[in-house]
Amino acid sequence: MHFTQLPADVLALLRRGTVIPAHLLALDASRRLDRRRQRALSRYYLDAGAGGLAVGVHATQFAIREQGLYEEVLKLAADEARAWAERTAVLVAGLSGKTAQARKEAEVARGLGYHAGMLSLAAMKGASEDELVAHCVAVAAQIPLVGFYLQPAVGGIALSAAFWRRFCEIENVIAVKVAPFNRYRTLDVAKGLVAARAEGRVTLYTGNDDHIVLDLLVPLVVKRGAEEVQVRIKGGLLGHWSVWTKSAVNLLEKIKNLKAIDSEILSLDSKVTDANSAFFDVAHDFAGCIAGCHEVLRRQGLFEGTWCLDPNEGLSPGQAGEIDRVYAAYPEMNDDAFVRENLDQWLS
C-alpha cells in the first residue's frame, strides 16, 4: 500500500503541537456562502498565528455536503493558506459518512493539497470494532488520518482502548483529536496509543472543550508492562479556538514556555471552560454551539450574522446573555483589539 508522505515541515509542526481552529462557515442572510467573509476568516486564523486549519469538520457544518459546498469550502481555505500565509500551515479536512463517501472526500481533500483527513465515525454507529477498523484502514489508504473521538452528546460513539490500539497501529495515522468530554475515555485513547507503541508517531490533540488547559498541561501516564509511559497532548484542534484565536495561540505558547506549573496557569482552566460553556451552549446540550461561535465573530465584525445552513439552528434562549457575561468576566481573553486592527485588510 502506497502512502502519501507528509512534507517534513508539516509533520514537524504537527508533532510539535499547534493551534488548529475548526473553521467556521460564513453565510449571508439568505444562508448562502459568503465567500469574502469566508476568506477573511481564514486570514484571521492565519494572522492570529494558528498552525493549521481544519475545514469540513463539525464547526463548518456537515450540511455543506448536502448543499454541494464541500469542495468549494475546502478550496477557499487551502487557497488562502497558500496565498496569505508566508509559512507552513497544516491543512486538515473533515471526512465523514460510510466508507465510499469518506474515501471520496479524502480524494477531494488530497487533490486540493490537504495534508490529512480527520475521520468522523458518527455515520458508522452500530458497526462492530472490526468493521470500524476496516473502514479506517480503507480511508487511510487515501490520505494520512487524524482520528476523532467525538463526544456521544453530539453524535459520537463510545470507542474502547482496544479500538484505539488497533487504530494507532494503522501506518498512515498521524494524530488523534481527543474529544469525548470524558476523562475515562480520554485515558482510553492514551492506553491504546501506548499499547500500539505509536506514541512517537501519533500525536494527540485536545478537542475536550471542557478541559483544554489541563489537557495541555498534564501528562497522561500509562503502564506498558513494567514500563511507565508518559503521553503529552501537544496542541488543540478545537471549535472553541475558532474564536478568540489570537488568545488561544498566546495560551498554547505560554504553556509550552512554562518553567513550572503554578496556580495562575491552573486557574485558567476553569476560566476557559466557563467561556466555552457560553459559546458552546452547554445549558442546552450544545444546541447553539455553532451559532454561539458565529455570534462572537458577528460582534467582532468578521461575520454579518449568526446564520447556519439549518434555519432551525441558532442561538438558544439566554445564550447571548451568557456570552455577554463571559466577555465581562474575562476581558483579557478576547482578541477584539487584534481583529479591529486587521479587519479591513482581511475583508479586502
Coordinates of N, CA, C and O in Angstrom, one line a residue, residues 207-284:
G207 N -9.5 18.0 22.0 CA -10.8 18.6 21.5 C -11.8 18.7 22.6 O -12.9 18.9 22.5
N208 N -11.2 18.4 23.8 CA -12.0 18.4 25.1 C -12.2 19.9 25.5 O -11.5 20.4 26.3
D209 N -13.3 20.5 25.0 CA -13.5 21.9 25.3 C -13.7 22.2 26.7 O -13.6 23.3 27.2
D210 N -14.1 21.2 27.5 CA -14.3 21.4 28.9 C -13.1 21.2 29.8 O -13.1 21.4 31.0
H211 N -11.9 21.0 29.1 CA -10.7 20.7 29.9 C -9.4 21.1 29.1 O -8.4 20.4 29.2
I212 N -9.5 22.2 28.3 CA -8.4 22.5 27.4 C -7.1 22.7 28.1 O -6.1 22.1 27.7
V213 N -7.1 23.6 29.0 CA -5.8 24.0 29.6 C -5.1 22.8 30.4 O -3.9 22.5 30.2
L214 N -5.9 22.0 31.1 CA -5.3 20.9 31.8 C -4.9 19.8 30.9 O -3.9 19.1 31.1
D215 N -5.6 19.6 29.8 CA -5.2 18.6 28.8 C -3.8 19.0 28.3 O -3.0 18.1 28.0
L216 N -3.5 20.3 28.1 CA -2.2 20.7 27.6 C -1.1 20.7 28.6 O 0.0 20.6 28.3
L217 N -1.5 20.8 29.9 CA -0.6 20.9 31.0 C -0.2 19.5 31.6 O 1.0 19.3 32.0
V218 N -1.1 18.6 31.7 CA -0.9 17.4 32.5 C -0.7 16.2 31.6 O -1.5 15.9 30.7
P219 N 0.4 15.5 31.8 CA 0.7 14.2 31.0 C -0.3 13.1 31.4 O -0.8 13.1 32.5
L220 N -0.6 12.3 30.4 CA -1.3 11.1 30.6 C -0.3 9.9 30.9 O 0.5 9.7 30.0
V221 N -0.5 9.2 32.0 CA 0.5 8.2 32.4 C -0.1 6.8 32.2 O -1.2 6.6 32.7
V222 N 0.5 6.0 31.4 CA 0.0 4.7 31.1 C 1.1 3.6 31.3 O 2.3 3.8 31.0
K223 N 0.7 2.5 31.9 CA 1.6 1.4 32.1 C 1.7 0.5 30.8 O 0.6 0.2 30.3
R224 N 2.9 0.1 30.4 CA 3.0 -0.8 29.3 C 3.9 -1.9 29.9 O 5.1 -1.8 29.9
G225 N 3.3 -3.0 30.4 CA 4.0 -4.0 31.2 C 4.6 -3.3 32.4 O 3.9 -2.6 33.2
A226 N 5.9 -3.4 32.6 CA 6.5 -2.8 33.8 C 6.9 -1.3 33.5 O 7.2 -0.6 34.4
E227 N 6.8 -0.9 32.3 CA 7.2 0.4 31.9 C 6.1 1.4 32.1 O 5.0 1.1 31.8
E228 N 6.5 2.6 32.6 CA 5.5 3.7 32.8 C 5.8 4.7 31.6 O 6.9 5.2 31.5
V229 N 4.7 4.9 30.8 CA 4.9 5.8 29.7 C 4.1 7.1 29.9 O 2.9 7.0 30.2
Q230 N 4.7 8.2 29.7 CA 4.0 9.5 29.8 C 3.7 10.0 28.3 O 4.6 10.0 27.5
V231 N 2.4 10.3 28.1 CA 2.0 10.8 26.8 C 1.5 12.2 27.0 O 0.8 12.5 28.0
R232 N 1.9 13.1 26.2 CA 1.5 14.5 26.2 C 0.5 14.8 25.1 O 0.7 14.4 24.0
I233 N -0.5 15.6 25.4 CA -1.4 16.2 24.4 C -0.7 17.5 24.0 O -0.4 18.4 24.8
K234 N -0.3 17.6 22.7 CA 0.6 18.6 22.2 C 0.0 19.9 21.7 O 0.6 20.9 21.7
G235 N -1.3 19.8 21.3 CA -1.9 21.0 20.8 C -3.4 20.8 20.8 O -3.9 19.9 21.4
G236 N -4.1 21.7 20.1 CA -5.6 21.6 20.1 C -6.1 21.8 18.7 O -5.7 22.6 17.9
L237 N -7.1 20.9 18.4 CA -7.9 21.1 17.2 C -9.3 21.3 17.7 O -10.0 20.3 18.0
L238 N -9.7 22.5 17.7 CA -10.9 22.9 18.6 C -11.9 23.8 17.9 O -11.4 24.8 17.3
G239 N -13.2 23.6 18.1 CA -14.2 24.5 17.7 C -14.1 25.8 18.6 O -14.3 26.9 18.2
H240 N -13.7 25.6 19.9 CA -13.5 26.7 20.8 C -12.5 27.7 20.3 O -12.6 28.9 20.5
W241 N -11.5 27.2 19.6 CA -10.4 28.0 19.1 C -10.7 28.6 17.8 O -9.9 29.3 17.2
S242 N -12.0 28.5 17.3 CA -12.4 29.1 16.1 C -12.8 30.6 16.4 O -13.0 31.4 15.5
V243 N -12.8 31.0 17.7 CA -13.0 32.4 18.1 C -11.9 32.7 19.1 O -11.4 31.8 19.8
W244 N -11.7 34.0 19.3 CA -10.6 34.4 20.2 C -9.3 33.7 19.9 O -8.6 33.3 20.8
T245 N -9.0 33.5 18.6 CA -7.9 32.6 18.2 C -6.6 33.1 18.6 O -5.7 32.4 19.0
K246 N -6.4 34.4 18.5 CA -5.1 35.0 18.9 C -4.8 34.7 20.3 O -3.6 34.4 20.7
S247 N -5.8 34.7 21.2 CA -5.6 34.4 22.6 C -5.3 32.9 22.8 O -4.5 32.6 23.7
A248 N -5.9 32.1 22.0 CA -5.6 30.6 22.0 C -4.1 30.4 21.7 O -3.4 29.6 22.3
V249 N -3.6 31.1 20.6 CA -2.2 31.0 20.2 C -1.3 31.4 21.4 O -0.3 30.7 21.7
N250 N -1.6 32.5 22.0 CA -0.8 33.0 23.2 C -0.9 32.0 24.3 O 0.1 31.8 25.0
L251 N -2.0 31.4 24.6 CA -2.2 30.4 25.6 C -1.3 29.2 25.4 O -0.5 28.8 26.3
L252 N -1.3 28.7 24.2 CA -0.5 27.5 23.9 C 1.0 27.8 24.0 O 1.8 27.0 24.6
E253 N 1.4 29.0 23.6 CA 2.8 29.4 23.6 C 3.2 29.5 25.1 O 4.3 29.1 25.5
K254 N 2.3 30.1 25.9 CA 2.6 30.3 27.3 C 2.8 28.9 28.0 O 3.7 28.8 28.8
I255 N 1.9 28.0 27.7 CA 2.0 26.7 28.3 C 3.3 26.0 27.9 O 4.0 25.4 28.7
K256 N 3.7 26.1 26.6 CA 4.9 25.5 26.1 C 6.2 26.1 26.7 O 7.2 25.4 26.8
N257 N 6.1 27.3 27.1 CA 7.3 28.0 27.7 C 7.3 28.0 29.2 O 8.2 28.6 29.8
L258 N 6.4 27.3 29.8 CA 6.3 27.3 31.3 C 7.6 26.6 31.9 O 8.0 25.6 31.4
K259 N 8.1 27.3 32.9 CA 9.2 26.6 33.6 C 8.7 25.8 34.8 O 9.2 24.8 35.2
A260 N 7.5 26.2 35.3 CA 6.9 25.5 36.4 C 5.4 25.8 36.3 O 4.9 26.8 35.9
I261 N 4.6 24.8 36.8 CA 3.1 24.9 36.8 C 2.7 25.6 38.1 O 3.1 25.2 39.2
D262 N 2.0 26.8 38.0 CA 1.6 27.5 39.2 C 0.1 27.7 39.2 O -0.6 27.3 38.3
S263 N -0.4 28.2 40.3 CA -1.8 28.4 40.4 C -2.4 29.3 39.4 O -3.6 29.1 39.0
E264 N -1.7 30.3 38.9 CA -2.2 31.2 37.9 C -2.5 30.5 36.6 O -3.6 30.6 36.1
I265 N -1.6 29.6 36.2 CA -1.9 28.9 34.9 C -3.0 27.9 35.2 O -3.9 27.6 34.3
L266 N -3.0 27.2 36.3 CA -4.1 26.3 36.6 C -5.5 26.9 36.7 O -6.5 26.3 36.2
S267 N -5.5 28.2 37.1 CA -6.8 28.8 37.2 C -7.4 29.2 35.9 O -8.6 29.4 35.7
L268 N -6.5 29.2 34.9 CA -7.0 29.4 33.5 C -8.0 28.3 33.0 O -8.8 28.6 32.2
D269 N -7.8 27.1 33.5 CA -8.6 26.0 33.0 C -10.1 26.3 33.2 O -10.9 26.1 32.3
S270 N -10.4 26.7 34.4 CA -11.9 26.9 34.7 C -12.4 28.2 34.0 O -13.5 28.2 33.5
K271 N -11.5 29.2 33.8 CA -11.9 30.4 33.0 C -12.2 30.0 31.6 O -13.2 30.5 31.0
V272 N -11.3 29.3 31.0 CA -11.5 28.9 29.5 C -12.8 28.0 29.4 O -13.6 28.1 28.5
T273 N -12.9 27.1 30.4 CA -14.1 26.2 30.4 C -15.4 27.0 30.5 O -16.4 26.7 29.9
D274 N -15.4 28.0 31.4 CA -16.6 28.9 31.6 C -16.9 29.6 30.3 O -18.1 29.7 29.9
A275 N -15.9 30.2 29.6 CA -16.1 30.9 28.4 C -16.7 29.9 27.3 O -17.7 30.2 26.6
N276 N -16.2 28.7 27.3 CA -16.7 27.7 26.4 C -18.1 27.3 26.7 O -18.9 27.1 25.7
S277 N -18.5 27.3 27.9 CA -19.9 27.0 28.3 C -20.9 27.9 27.6 O -22.0 27.6 27.3
A278 N -20.5 29.2 27.5 CA -21.3 30.2 26.8 C -21.3 30.0 25.3 O -22.4 30.0 24.7
F279 N -20.1 29.9 24.7 CA -20.0 29.8 23.3 C -20.7 28.5 22.8 O -21.4 28.5 21.8
F280 N -20.5 27.4 23.5 CA -21.0 26.1 23.1 C -22.4 25.7 23.6 O -22.8 24.7 23.4
D281 N -23.0 26.7 24.4 CA -24.4 26.5 24.8 C -24.5 25.2 25.6 O -25.4 24.4 25.3
V282 N -23.7 25.0 26.6 CA -23.8 23.8 27.4 C -25.1 23.7 28.1 O -25.7 22.6 28.3
A283 N -25.7 24.9 28.5 CA -27.0 24.9 29.2 C -28.1 24.2 28.4 O -29.1 23.7 28.9
H284 N -28.0 24.1 27.0 CA -29.0 23.5 26.2 C -28.4 22.3 25.4 O -28.7 22.1 24.2

